[in-house]
CSV table of C-alpha atoms and ligand atoms in Angstrom, one decimal:
chain,number,residue,atom,x,y,z
L,1261,UNK,CA,-108.4,-40.5,54.6
L,1262,UNK,CA,-105.0,-41.9,55.3
L,1263,UNK,CA,-102.8,-41.7,52.2
L,1264,UNK,CA,-100.9,-44.7,51.3
L,1265,UNK,CA,-97.5,-45.2,52.4
L,1266,UNK,CA,-97.6,-43.0,55.2
L,1267,UNK,CA,-98.3,-43.5,59.0
L,1268,UNK,CA,-100.3,-41.1,61.2
L,1269,UNK,CA,-98.9,-40.4,64.9
L,1270,UNK,CA,-101.3,-38.4,67.1
L,1271,UNK,CA,-100.0,-36.3,70.0
L,1272,UNK,CA,-102.8,-37.2,72.6
L,1273,UNK,CA,-101.8,-34.2,74.8
L,1274,UNK,CA,-102.5,-31.5,71.9
L,1275,UNK,CA,-104.6,-33.5,69.5
L,1276,UNK,CA,-102.0,-32.7,66.6
L,1277,UNK,CA,-101.7,-35.4,64.0
L,1278,UNK,CA,-99.1,-35.5,61.9
L,1279,UNK,CA,-98.4,-38.0,58.8
L,1280,UNK,CA,-94.5,-39.5,58.3
L,1281,UNK,CA,-93.7,-41.5,55.0
L,1282,UNK,CA,-93.0,-44.7,55.1
L,1283,UNK,CA,-89.9,-45.4,53.2
L,1284,UNK,CA,-89.8,-49.1,51.1
L,1285,UNK,CA,-86.4,-50.4,50.7
L,1286,UNK,CA,-85.5,-52.4,47.9
L,1287,UNK,CA,-85.9,-55.5,50.4
L,1288,UNK,CA,-86.2,-55.9,54.2
L,1289,UNK,CA,-88.0,-53.7,57.2
L,1290,UNK,CA,-89.9,-50.5,56.0
L,1291,UNK,CA,-88.6,-47.4,57.5
L,1292,UNK,CA,-90.5,-44.6,58.9
L,1293,UNK,CA,-89.3,-41.1,57.9
L,1294,UNK,CA,-89.2,-39.2,61.1
L,1295,UNK,CA,-87.1,-36.1,59.8
L,1296,UNK,CA,-90.2,-33.8,60.2
L,1297,UNK,CA,-91.1,-35.2,63.8
L,1298,UNK,CA,-89.3,-32.3,65.6
L,1299,UNK,CA,-90.0,-29.8,63.3
L,1300,UNK,CA,-93.7,-30.7,63.3
L,1301,UNK,CA,-94.5,-32.0,66.9
L,1302,UNK,CA,-91.5,-30.8,68.6
L,1303,UNK,CA,-90.5,-34.3,69.7
L,1304,UNK,CA,-87.1,-36.3,69.3
L,1305,UNK,CA,-86.9,-40.0,68.9
L,1306,UNK,CA,-85.5,-42.7,71.6
L,1307,UNK,CA,-83.3,-45.7,70.6
L,1308,UNK,CA,-80.3,-46.2,72.5
L,1309,UNK,CA,-78.0,-48.4,70.3
L,1310,UNK,CA,-80.1,-47.7,67.5
L,1311,UNK,CA,-82.0,-50.9,67.9
L,1312,UNK,CA,-85.0,-49.5,65.7
L,1313,UNK,CA,-83.3,-47.0,63.5
L,1314,UNK,CA,-82.1,-47.0,60.0
L,1315,UNK,CA,-79.0,-44.3,60.1
L,1316,UNK,CA,-78.6,-44.1,56.1
L,1317,UNK,CA,-79.8,-45.5,52.8
L,1318,UNK,CA,-77.6,-48.4,51.6
L,1319,UNK,CA,-76.7,-50.6,48.6
L,1320,UNK,CA,-74.1,-52.4,49.4
L,1321,UNK,CA,-75.2,-55.5,51.8
L,1322,UNK,CA,-78.5,-57.1,52.8
L,1323,UNK,CA,-79.0,-59.0,55.9
L,1324,UNK,CA,-82.0,-60.7,57.5
L,1325,UNK,CA,-81.6,-61.4,60.7
L,1326,UNK,CA,-84.6,-63.3,61.3
L,1327,UNK,CA,-84.1,-66.1,58.4
L,1328,UNK,CA,-80.1,-65.8,58.4
L,1329,UNK,CA,-79.7,-64.2,54.8
L,1330,UNK,CA,-76.4,-61.9,54.2
L,1331,UNK,CA,-75.6,-61.0,50.2
L,1332,UNK,CA,-73.3,-58.4,49.1
L,1333,UNK,CA,-74.7,-56.4,46.2
L,1334,UNK,CA,-77.3,-59.1,45.9
L,1335,UNK,CA,-74.8,-62.3,45.9
L,1336,UNK,CA,-75.3,-64.8,48.6
L,1337,UNK,CA,-72.1,-65.2,51.4
L,1338,UNK,CA,-72.8,-68.6,50.7
L,1339,UNK,CA,-72.1,-68.5,46.9
L,1340,UNK,CA,-69.4,-66.1,47.4
L,1341,UNK,CA,-67.8,-68.3,50.2
L,1342,UNK,CA,-67.7,-71.1,47.6
L,1343,UNK,CA,-66.7,-69.3,44.2
L,1344,UNK,CA,-65.2,-65.8,44.8
L,1345,UNK,CA,-61.7,-64.7,45.9
L,1346,UNK,CA,-61.4,-61.6,48.6
L,1347,UNK,CA,-60.1,-59.5,45.8
L,1348,UNK,CA,-63.0,-60.1,43.6
L,1349,UNK,CA,-65.2,-59.7,46.5
L,1350,UNK,CA,-63.3,-56.2,47.0
L,1351,UNK,CA,-64.2,-55.2,43.9
L,1352,UNK,CA,-67.8,-55.8,44.1
L,1353,UNK,CA,-68.1,-54.3,47.1
L,1354,UNK,CA,-66.4,-51.5,45.9
L,1355,UNK,CA,-67.7,-50.9,42.6
L,1356,UNK,CA,-71.3,-52.5,42.9
L,1357,UNK,CA,-70.9,-55.3,40.3
L,1358,UNK,CA,-68.7,-58.8,39.5
L,1359,UNK,CA,-65.6,-57.7,37.6
L,1360,UNK,CA,-65.0,-59.5,34.3
L,1361,UNK,CA,-61.4,-61.0,33.7
L,1362,UNK,CA,-59.9,-57.9,32.4
L,1363,UNK,CA,-61.6,-55.6,35.0
L,1364,UNK,CA,-60.3,-58.0,37.7
L,1365,UNK,CA,-56.6,-58.2,36.1
L,1366,UNK,CA,-56.4,-54.4,36.4
L,1367,UNK,CA,-57.6,-54.0,39.9
L,1368,UNK,CA,-55.2,-56.8,41.0
L,1369,UNK,CA,-52.4,-54.7,39.7
L,1370,UNK,CA,-53.8,-51.2,41.3
L,1371,UNK,CA,-54.0,-53.4,44.6
L,1372,UNK,CA,-50.6,-55.2,44.6
L,1373,UNK,CA,-48.8,-52.0,43.3
L,1374,UNK,CA,-49.8,-50.1,46.6
L,1375,UNK,CA,-48.7,-52.5,49.1
L,1376,UNK,CA,-45.4,-50.9,50.1
L,1377,UNK,CA,-45.5,-48.2,53.1
L,1378,UNK,CA,-43.5,-45.2,53.3
L,1379,UNK,CA,-40.1,-46.3,54.7
L,1380,UNK,CA,-40.9,-43.5,57.8
L,1381,UNK,CA,-43.4,-46.3,59.2
L,1382,UNK,CA,-40.5,-48.2,60.4
L,1383,UNK,CA,-39.6,-45.2,62.7
L,1384,UNK,CA,-43.3,-44.9,63.8
L,1385,UNK,CA,-43.7,-48.6,64.5
L,1386,UNK,CA,-40.3,-48.6,66.4
L,1387,UNK,CA,-42.0,-45.9,69.3
L,1388,UNK,CA,-44.2,-48.9,70.2
L,1389,UNK,CA,-43.8,-51.1,73.4
L,1390,UNK,CA,-42.6,-54.2,72.1
L,1391,UNK,CA,-45.8,-55.6,74.2
L,1392,UNK,CA,-48.0,-52.8,72.6
L,1393,UNK,CA,-51.3,-54.8,71.6
L,1394,UNK,CA,-51.5,-55.1,67.5
L,1395,UNK,CA,-54.8,-53.4,67.7
L,1396,UNK,CA,-53.3,-50.3,69.2
L,1397,UNK,CA,-50.6,-50.2,66.7
L,1398,UNK,CA,-53.0,-50.5,63.8
L,1399,UNK,CA,-55.3,-47.5,65.3
L,1400,UNK,CA,-51.8,-45.4,65.2
L,1401,UNK,CA,-50.6,-46.5,62.1
L,1402,UNK,CA,-53.9,-46.1,59.9
L,1403,UNK,CA,-54.4,-43.2,61.2
L,1404,UNK,CA,-50.9,-41.5,60.4
L,1405,UNK,CA,-51.4,-43.0,56.8
L,1406,UNK,CA,-53.4,-39.0,56.4
L,1407,UNK,CA,-50.2,-37.2,57.2
L,1408,UNK,CA,-48.4,-39.3,54.1
L,1409,UNK,CA,-50.9,-38.5,51.8
L,1410,UNK,CA,-52.1,-35.0,52.0
L,1411,UNK,CA,-52.3,-34.0,48.5
L,1412,UNK,CA,-55.1,-36.3,47.8
L,1413,UNK,CA,-57.3,-35.2,51.0
L,1414,UNK,CA,-60.4,-33.6,49.1
L,1415,UNK,CA,-62.9,-36.2,50.3
L,1416,UNK,CA,-65.3,-34.9,47.3
L,1417,UNK,CA,-63.0,-35.8,44.7
L,1418,UNK,CA,-64.3,-39.1,43.3
L,1419,UNK,CA,-60.8,-39.7,42.2
L,1420,UNK,CA,-59.2,-38.9,45.6
L,1421,UNK,CA,-61.8,-41.1,47.3
L,1422,UNK,CA,-61.1,-44.1,45.1
L,1423,UNK,CA,-57.1,-43.9,45.2
L,1424,UNK,CA,-57.4,-43.4,49.1
L,1425,UNK,CA,-59.8,-46.6,48.9
L,1426,UNK,CA,-57.1,-48.8,47.0
L,1427,UNK,CA,-54.4,-47.5,49.3
L,1428,UNK,CA,-56.3,-48.4,52.2
L,1429,UNK,CA,-56.8,-52.1,50.6
L,1430,UNK,CA,-53.4,-52.5,49.7
L,1431,UNK,CA,-51.7,-51.6,52.7
L,1432,UNK,CA,-53.7,-53.0,55.5
L,1433,UNK,CA,-52.0,-56.4,55.2
L,1434,UNK,CA,-48.5,-54.8,55.3
L,1435,UNK,CA,-49.6,-52.7,58.3
L,1436,UNK,CA,-51.0,-56.0,59.9
L,1437,UNK,CA,-48.5,-58.1,59.3
L,1438,UNK,CA,-45.4,-55.7,60.7
L,1439,UNK,CA,-47.7,-55.0,63.4
L,1440,UNK,CA,-47.0,-58.6,64.3
L,1441,UNK,CA,-43.3,-58.6,63.3
L,1442,UNK,CA,-42.5,-55.9,65.3
L,1443,UNK,CA,-44.2,-57.2,68.5
L,1444,UNK,CA,-41.9,-60.5,67.9
L,1445,UNK,CA,-38.7,-58.4,67.1
L,1446,UNK,CA,-38.6,-60.0,63.6
L,1447,UNK,CA,-37.5,-58.1,60.6
L,1448,UNK,CA,-40.1,-56.5,58.6
L,1449,UNK,CA,-41.0,-58.5,55.4
L,1450,UNK,CA,-41.6,-56.0,52.3
L,1451,UNK,CA,-44.7,-57.6,50.1
L,1452,UNK,CA,-44.3,-60.0,47.2
L,1453,UNK,CA,-45.8,-58.8,43.9
L,1454,UNK,CA,-46.2,-62.4,42.8
L,1455,UNK,CA,-48.0,-63.6,45.3
L,1456,UNK,CA,-52.1,-62.9,45.6
L,1457,UNK,CA,-53.6,-61.1,48.4
L,1458,UNK,CA,-53.9,-63.8,50.8
L,1459,UNK,CA,-50.5,-65.4,50.1
L,1460,UNK,CA,-48.8,-62.0,50.4
L,1461,UNK,CA,-50.2,-61.2,54.0
L,1462,UNK,CA,-49.3,-65.1,55.2
L,1463,UNK,CA,-45.5,-64.3,53.5
L,1464,UNK,CA,-45.3,-60.9,55.5
L,1465,UNK,CA,-46.5,-62.6,58.3
L,1466,UNK,CA,-44.1,-65.8,58.7
L,1467,UNK,CA,-41.3,-65.3,56.2
L,1468,UNK,CA,-37.8,-64.7,56.9
L,1469,UNK,CA,-35.2,-63.0,54.8
L,1470,UNK,CA,-33.1,-66.2,55.6
L,1471,UNK,CA,-35.2,-68.7,53.8
L,1472,UNK,CA,-37.4,-69.3,51.1
L,1473,UNK,CA,-41.1,-69.3,51.8
L,1474,UNK,CA,-44.2,-71.0,50.2
L,1475,UNK,CA,-47.5,-70.3,51.9
L,1476,UNK,CA,-49.4,-73.5,52.6
L,1477,UNK,CA,-52.1,-73.4,49.7
L,1478,UNK,CA,-54.8,-75.0,52.3
L,1479,UNK,CA,-54.1,-72.0,54.5
L,1480,UNK,CA,-54.3,-69.7,51.9
L,1481,UNK,CA,-57.6,-70.9,50.9
L,1482,UNK,CA,-59.0,-70.8,54.1
L,1483,UNK,CA,-57.8,-67.2,55.0
L,1484,UNK,CA,-59.1,-66.0,52.1
L,1485,UNK,CA,-62.5,-67.5,52.8
L,1486,UNK,CA,-62.2,-65.6,56.4
L,1487,UNK,CA,-61.8,-62.5,54.3
L,1488,UNK,CA,-64.5,-62.6,52.3
L,1489,UNK,CA,-66.8,-63.5,54.9
L,1490,UNK,CA,-65.5,-60.6,57.3
L,1491,UNK,CA,-65.7,-58.1,54.5
L,1492,UNK,CA,-68.9,-56.2,55.0
L,1493,UNK,CA,-71.9,-56.3,57.5
L,1494,UNK,CA,-74.2,-53.3,56.8
L,1495,UNK,CA,-74.3,-50.7,59.6
L,1496,UNK,CA,-72.1,-52.4,62.6
L,1497,UNK,CA,-70.5,-50.5,65.3
L,1498,UNK,CA,-67.6,-50.1,63.7
L,1499,UNK,CA,-68.9,-49.3,60.1
L,1500,UNK,CA,-71.4,-46.7,61.7
L,1501,UNK,CA,-68.2,-45.4,63.9
L,1502,UNK,CA,-66.6,-44.8,60.3
L,1503,UNK,CA,-69.5,-43.1,58.4
L,1504,UNK,CA,-69.8,-40.8,61.8
L,1505,UNK,CA,-66.5,-40.2,61.9
L,1506,UNK,CA,-66.0,-39.6,58.2
L,1507,UNK,CA,-69.9,-37.4,58.1
L,1508,UNK,CA,-67.4,-34.5,59.2
L,1509,UNK,CA,-65.7,-34.6,56.0
L,1510,UNK,CA,-62.6,-35.9,58.1
L,1511,UNK,CA,-60.3,-37.8,56.0
L,1512,UNK,CA,-60.7,-41.7,55.2
L,1513,UNK,CA,-57.5,-43.0,57.1
L,1514,UNK,CA,-59.1,-41.1,60.4
L,1515,UNK,CA,-62.0,-42.6,59.6
L,1516,UNK,CA,-61.1,-45.8,59.0
L,1517,UNK,CA,-58.8,-46.0,62.0
L,1518,UNK,CA,-61.6,-44.7,63.9
L,1519,UNK,CA,-63.2,-48.0,62.9
L,1520,UNK,CA,-60.7,-49.7,63.6
L,1521,UNK,CA,-61.1,-48.7,67.5
L,1522,UNK,CA,-64.6,-49.5,67.5
L,1523,UNK,CA,-63.8,-52.9,66.2
L,1524,UNK,CA,-61.4,-53.7,68.8
L,1525,UNK,CA,-63.8,-54.1,71.7
L,1526,UNK,CA,-65.2,-57.9,72.8
L,1527,UNK,CA,-68.9,-57.2,72.5
L,1528,UNK,CA,-67.6,-57.0,67.9
L,1529,UNK,CA,-64.5,-57.4,66.6
L,1530,UNK,CA,-62.2,-58.5,69.6
L,1531,UNK,CA,-65.1,-61.4,69.8
L,1532,UNK,CA,-62.7,-64.2,67.9
L,1533,UNK,CA,-60.2,-63.7,70.6
L,1534,UNK,CA,-62.3,-63.7,73.7
L,1535,UNK,CA,-63.8,-67.3,72.5
L,1536,UNK,CA,-60.5,-68.9,72.1
L,1537,UNK,CA,-59.8,-67.5,75.8
L,1538,UNK,CA,-63.1,-68.7,77.1
L,1539,UNK,CA,-62.4,-72.0,75.5
L,1540,UNK,CA,-58.7,-72.3,76.8
L,1541,UNK,CA,-60.3,-71.0,80.2
L,1542,UNK,CA,-62.6,-74.0,80.1
L,1543,UNK,CA,-60.3,-76.7,79.1
L,1544,UNK,CA,-57.7,-75.2,82.0
L,1545,UNK,CA,-60.2,-75.2,84.7
L,1546,UNK,CA,-61.4,-79.0,84.3
L,1547,UNK,CA,-65.2,-78.0,84.9
L,1548,UNK,CA,-67.7,-79.4,82.7
L,1549,UNK,CA,-69.4,-77.2,79.8
L,1550,UNK,CA,-72.6,-76.8,81.8
L,1551,UNK,CA,-70.9,-75.3,84.7
L,1552,UNK,CA,-70.1,-72.1,81.9
L,1553,UNK,CA,-73.5,-72.5,80.3
L,1554,UNK,CA,-75.0,-71.8,83.8
L,1555,UNK,CA,-72.5,-69.1,84.1
L,1556,UNK,CA,-73.7,-67.2,81.2
L,1557,UNK,CA,-77.7,-67.6,82.2
L,1558,UNK,CA,-76.7,-66.3,85.6
L,1559,UNK,CA,-77.3,-62.3,85.7
L,1560,UNK,CA,-75.2,-61.7,88.3
L,1561,UNK,CA,-72.3,-63.0,86.8
L,1562,UNK,CA,-70.5,-60.7,84.0
L,1563,UNK,CA,-69.5,-64.0,82.1
L,1564,UNK,CA,-71.2,-64.7,78.4
L,1565,UNK,CA,-71.0,-67.1,75.8
L,1566,UNK,CA,-68.9,-65.5,73.4
L,1567,UNK,CA,-69.2,-66.1,70.3
L,1568,UNK,CA,-73.0,-66.5,70.7
L,1569,UNK,CA,-75.8,-64.1,69.9
L,1570,UNK,CA,-75.9,-61.2,67.7
L,1571,UNK,CA,-77.7,-57.5,67.3
L,1572,UNK,CA,-79.1,-58.8,64.1
L,1573,UNK,CA,-79.3,-62.3,63.5
L,1574,UNK,CA,-82.0,-64.0,65.7
L,1575,UNK,CA,-81.3,-67.4,63.7
L,1576,UNK,CA,-77.6,-69.0,62.8
L,1577,UNK,CA,-75.4,-66.5,61.7
L,1578,UNK,CA,-74.9,-67.6,57.5
L,1579,UNK,CA,-71.2,-66.9,58.0
L,1580,UNK,CA,-70.7,-69.2,61.5
L,1581,UNK,CA,-72.4,-72.4,59.4
L,1582,UNK,CA,-69.7,-71.6,56.3
L,1583,UNK,CA,-66.9,-71.3,59.2
L,1584,UNK,CA,-67.8,-74.2,61.3
L,1585,UNK,CA,-67.5,-76.7,58.1
L,1586,UNK,CA,-64.3,-75.1,56.9
L,1587,UNK,CA,-63.1,-75.5,60.4
L,1588,UNK,CA,-64.0,-78.9,60.6
L,1589,UNK,CA,-62.4,-79.7,57.0
L,1590,UNK,CA,-59.3,-77.9,57.8
L,1591,UNK,CA,-58.8,-79.7,61.3
L,1592,UNK,CA,-59.3,-83.3,59.2
L,1593,UNK,CA,-56.7,-82.3,56.9
L,1594,UNK,CA,-54.3,-81.3,59.5
L,1595,UNK,CA,-54.4,-85.3,60.6
L,1596,UNK,CA,-56.2,-86.6,63.8
L,1597,UNK,CA,-55.0,-85.5,67.4
L,1598,UNK,CA,-54.1,-82.0,66.2
L,1599,UNK,CA,-53.7,-79.5,69.1
L,1600,UNK,CA,-56.7,-77.5,67.8
L,1601,UNK,CA,-59.2,-80.1,67.3
L,1602,UNK,CA,-59.8,-80.4,71.5
L,1603,UNK,CA,-60.7,-76.6,71.2
L,1604,UNK,CA,-63.4,-77.3,68.0
L,1605,UNK,CA,-64.5,-80.2,69.6
L,1606,UNK,CA,-65.4,-77.9,72.7
L,1607,UNK,CA,-67.1,-75.1,70.6
L,1608,UNK,CA,-69.4,-78.0,69.3
L,1609,UNK,CA,-70.3,-79.3,72.9
L,1610,UNK,CA,-71.1,-75.8,74.0
L,1611,UNK,CA,-72.8,-75.0,70.6
L,1612,UNK,CA,-74.8,-78.1,71.1
L,1613,UNK,CA,-75.8,-77.6,74.8
L,1614,UNK,CA,-76.5,-74.0,74.4
L,1615,UNK,CA,-78.9,-74.7,71.4
L,1616,UNK,CA,-80.9,-77.2,73.6
L,1617,UNK,CA,-81.3,-74.5,76.7
L,1618,UNK,CA,-84.5,-72.7,77.0
L,1619,UNK,CA,-82.4,-69.7,78.0
L,1620,UNK,CA,-80.5,-69.3,74.5
L,1621,UNK,CA,-83.6,-70.9,72.6
L,1622,UNK,CA,-86.2,-68.0,74.0
L,1623,UNK,CA,-83.4,-65.1,73.3
L,1624,UNK,CA,-82.4,-66.7,69.9
L,1625,UNK,CA,-78.9,-66.5,70.6
L,1626,UNK,CA,-76.7,-68.4,68.1
L,1627,UNK,CA,-73.1,-69.0,67.4
L,1628,UNK,CA,-72.1,-66.0,65.3
L,1629,UNK,CA,-69.2,-65.5,63.1
L,1630,UNK,CA,-66.8,-65.2,65.7
L,1631,UNK,CA,-67.3,-68.9,67.5
L,1632,UNK,CA,-65.4,-70.6,64.9
L,1633,UNK,CA,-63.3,-68.2,63.2
L,1634,UNK,CA,-60.6,-68.3,66.2
L,1635,UNK,CA,-59.8,-71.9,65.9
L,1636,UNK,CA,-59.1,-71.6,62.1
L,1637,UNK,CA,-56.8,-68.8,62.9
L,1638,UNK,CA,-54.8,-70.7,65.5
L,1639,UNK,CA,-54.1,-73.7,63.3
L,1640,UNK,CA,-52.9,-71.1,60.7
L,1641,UNK,CA,-50.1,-70.0,63.4
L,1642,UNK,CA,-51.8,-66.6,63.8
L,1643,UNK,CA,-51.3,-65.4,67.3
L,1644,UNK,CA,-54.3,-64.7,69.6
L,1645,UNK,CA,-53.6,-61.1,69.5
L,1646,UNK,CA,-53.6,-60.7,66.1
L,1647,UNK,CA,-57.1,-62.4,65.3
L,1648,UNK,CA,-58.9,-58.7,65.4
L,1649,UNK,CA,-56.4,-57.3,63.6
L,1650,UNK,CA,-57.2,-59.8,60.6
L,1651,UNK,CA,-60.9,-59.2,60.9
L,1652,UNK,CA,-59.9,-55.2,60.6
L,1653,UNK,CA,-57.7,-56.4,57.4
L,1654,UNK,CA,-60.8,-57.9,56.1
L,1655,UNK,CA,-63.6,-54.8,56.9
L,1656,UNK,CA,-61.5,-52.4,55.3
L,1657,UNK,CA,-63.1,-52.7,52.3
L,1658,UNK,CA,-66.7,-52.6,53.6
L,1659,UNK,CA,-65.9,-49.6,56.0
L,1660,UNK,CA,-64.3,-47.6,53.0
L,1661,UNK,CA,-67.0,-48.6,50.2
L,1662,UNK,CA,-69.6,-47.5,53.2
L,1663,UNK,CA,-67.3,-44.3,53.4
L,1664,UNK,CA,-67.4,-43.4,50.0
L,1665,UNK,CA,-71.4,-44.4,49.4
L,1666,UNK,CA,-72.0,-41.6,52.4
L,1667,UNK,CA,-69.8,-39.1,50.4
L,1668,UNK,CA,-72.0,-39.7,47.4
L,1669,UNK,CA,-75.4,-39.5,49.2
L,1670,UNK,CA,-77.3,-36.1,48.5
L,1671,UNK,CA,-79.0,-37.0,51.9
L,1672,UNK,CA,-76.1,-37.4,54.2
L,1673,UNK,CA,-75.3,-34.7,57.0
L,1674,UNK,CA,-72.8,-34.7,59.6
L,1675,UNK,CA,-73.8,-37.1,62.6
L,1676,UNK,CA,-75.1,-35.6,65.3
L,1677,UNK,CA,-77.6,-37.4,67.6
L,1678,UNK,CA,-79.7,-35.9,70.1
L,1679,UNK,CA,-80.5,-36.6,73.4
L,1680,UNK,CA,-83.0,-37.0,76.5
L,1681,UNK,CA,-81.6,-34.8,79.3
L,1682,UNK,CA,-81.4,-36.0,82.2
L,1683,UNK,CA,-79.1,-33.8,84.4
L,1684,UNK,CA,-79.5,-30.9,86.8
L,1685,UNK,CA,-81.8,-27.7,85.9
L,1686,UNK,CA,-80.3,-24.2,86.1
L,1687,UNK,CA,-78.1,-23.9,89.0
L,1688,UNK,CA,-76.3,-21.1,90.8
L,1689,UNK,CA,-72.6,-21.2,91.0
L,1690,UNK,CA,-71.4,-20.7,94.6
L,1691,UNK,CA,-68.0,-19.5,95.7
L,1692,UNK,CA,-65.7,-22.2,96.7
L,1693,UNK,CA,-65.4,-20.9,100.1
L,1694,UNK,CA,-69.1,-20.8,100.7
L,1695,UNK,CA,-69.4,-24.8,99.2
W,405,ACO,N1,-74.4,-65.2,76.6
W,405,ACO,C1,-75.4,-64.9,77.4
W,405,ACO,N2,-76.3,-64.3,77.2
W,405,ACO,C2,-76.3,-63.2,76.4
W,405,ACO,C3,-75.4,-63.5,75.4
W,405,ACO,C4,-74.3,-64.5,75.5
W,405,ACO,N3,-73.2,-64.2,74.8
W,405,ACO,N4,-75.6,-62.6,74.3
W,405,ACO,C5,-77.0,-61.9,74.9
W,405,ACO,N5,-77.2,-62.6,75.6
W,405,ACO,C6,-78.3,-62.4,76.7
W,405,ACO,C7,-78.4,-60.8,77.4
W,405,ACO,O1,-77.8,-61.0,78.9
W,405,ACO,C8,-80.0,-60.5,77.3
W,405,ACO,O2,-80.7,-61.1,78.1
W,405,ACO,P1,-81.6,-60.6,78.8
W,405,ACO,O3,-83.0,-60.1,77.9
W,405,ACO,O4,-82.3,-61.4,80.0
W,405,ACO,O5,-81.1,-59.3,79.7
W,405,ACO,C9,-80.3,-60.7,75.7
W,405,ACO,O6,-79.6,-61.9,75.6
W,405,ACO,C10,-80.1,-60.1,74.7
W,405,ACO,O7,-78.8,-59.8,74.6
W,405,ACO,P2,-78.5,-58.0,74.4
W,405,ACO,O8,-77.6,-57.7,75.1
W,405,ACO,O9,-79.4,-57.0,74.6
W,405,ACO,O10,-78.4,-58.2,72.9
W,405,ACO,P3,-77.3,-57.1,72.3
W,405,ACO,O11,-78.2,-57.1,70.3
W,405,ACO,O12,-77.5,-55.6,72.7
W,405,ACO,O13,-75.9,-57.5,71.9
W,405,ACO,C11,-74.0,-58.7,71.3
W,405,ACO,C12,-75.6,-58.5,71.0
W,405,ACO,C13,-73.2,-57.8,71.7
W,405,ACO,C14,-73.6,-59.6,70.2
W,405,ACO,C15,-74.1,-59.9,72.5
W,405,ACO,O14,-75.3,-61.1,71.8
W,405,ACO,C16,-73.0,-60.3,72.9
W,405,ACO,O15,-72.4,-59.6,74.1
W,405,ACO,N6,-72.6,-61.5,72.7
W,405,ACO,C17,-71.3,-62.0,73.0
W,405,ACO,C18,-69.9,-61.4,72.5
W,405,ACO,C19,-69.9,-61.2,70.8
W,405,ACO,O16,-69.6,-62.8,70.5
W,405,ACO,N7,-70.0,-60.7,70.1
W,405,ACO,C20,-69.7,-60.7,68.6
W,405,ACO,C21,-70.8,-60.2,67.7
W,405,ACO,S1,-70.4,-60.6,66.2
W,405,ACO,C22,-69.3,-59.2,65.5
W,405,ACO,O17,-69.4,-58.1,66.2
W,405,ACO,C23,-68.4,-59.9,64.6
């Protein structure tokens, strides 16, 4: 008789059977616990890219890719986008519940008062070439934070973890804005405590010491929304990188720097930059949209429709739906014939053609979060190479919350995948003169 909540695995070569427990999530896909598999049967599992592997338990973010659902701590992304702020969302992710008014005020004060970077960072920035990609600067500067906070480096102490989390969330806008200022030869602007999180970032990006600067409230709102939408996305490549790095008990600044490096790639956070480059190429080429759709389908061509497809979403990415609407409204606000409208119209045209095309339909390829976000960022005056930096700024709270969850999880171990070895068997060393 089979026990409930187990699955039986039979090795047909030996006839040996084992029962593996089925772990039931609070919501989502049941998961087979294979931890005893190697011990009992002497096998590993093979799953490149973790297509079917849950690497941890997590109670932070829920995704249902088939139905296009995303929730942070149980709250739908649609509701948070409509009603919350980025700072409140950070609190929600970190502490598990929405704050009351006093809690939010206190959190705001903490985050606001950790935004300044040590003065020595100015020299750190000036060590980079002027044309350095801001993501390269981010990886270096965030990693370097660990050299400045050595007193609170006990990763097993919850207070040390909390202060590190606060420092990262607070300093990321300063680090990001300064990487832009450095690349453009502009003076670094210090944060201003009277401004909210998103206004402060725009201030540090675009203000000059010579003039007063008030961030445009429409842009502030749009940025805050983008930050909410990018704040977390369960076990994606960069978050898994942060967890894997942190699993060796490395400090959180090093782990987040590793996450930033992972995010940089065009298959992950670099896609928003790649989308705009693709749209500009299409406009410049003068070729019609169908030509690019055909290229995306051609397996001999490495071109992919950037901003399309997702490992988990086999339906419309709920974040893309929200961003598309915001983008449309923002451009309307900027007035007719603004220079970004052409990019937006082209995106809509690409989407319409792709969603009717058998290739995209059969592979469940829909626009993802990056498909429309780039146009909004451009309209804010953010240069292309800063797009992924802003993604990193938003995702920092997700990374650090996952890291903290992992550090508290009694089941977590150093991440150490196994392999299916396909190399040579034992060989005899042949002396150099005899080869
Ligand atoms: N354009 C054309 N074809 C595509 C695209 C695309 N954008 N995305 C996937 N496909 C095709 C693949 O060629 C493959 O076809 P096949 O079955 O005939 O071989 C099939 O769809 C499945 O694609 P995979 O690459 O196996 O899917 P995977 O889950 O590994 O990759 C990924 C997902 C990396 C996001 C992929 O869809 C992609 O490269 N998209 C473009 C880049 C992008 O927008 N990335 C941002 C992701 S969201 C984020 O990180 C914020």
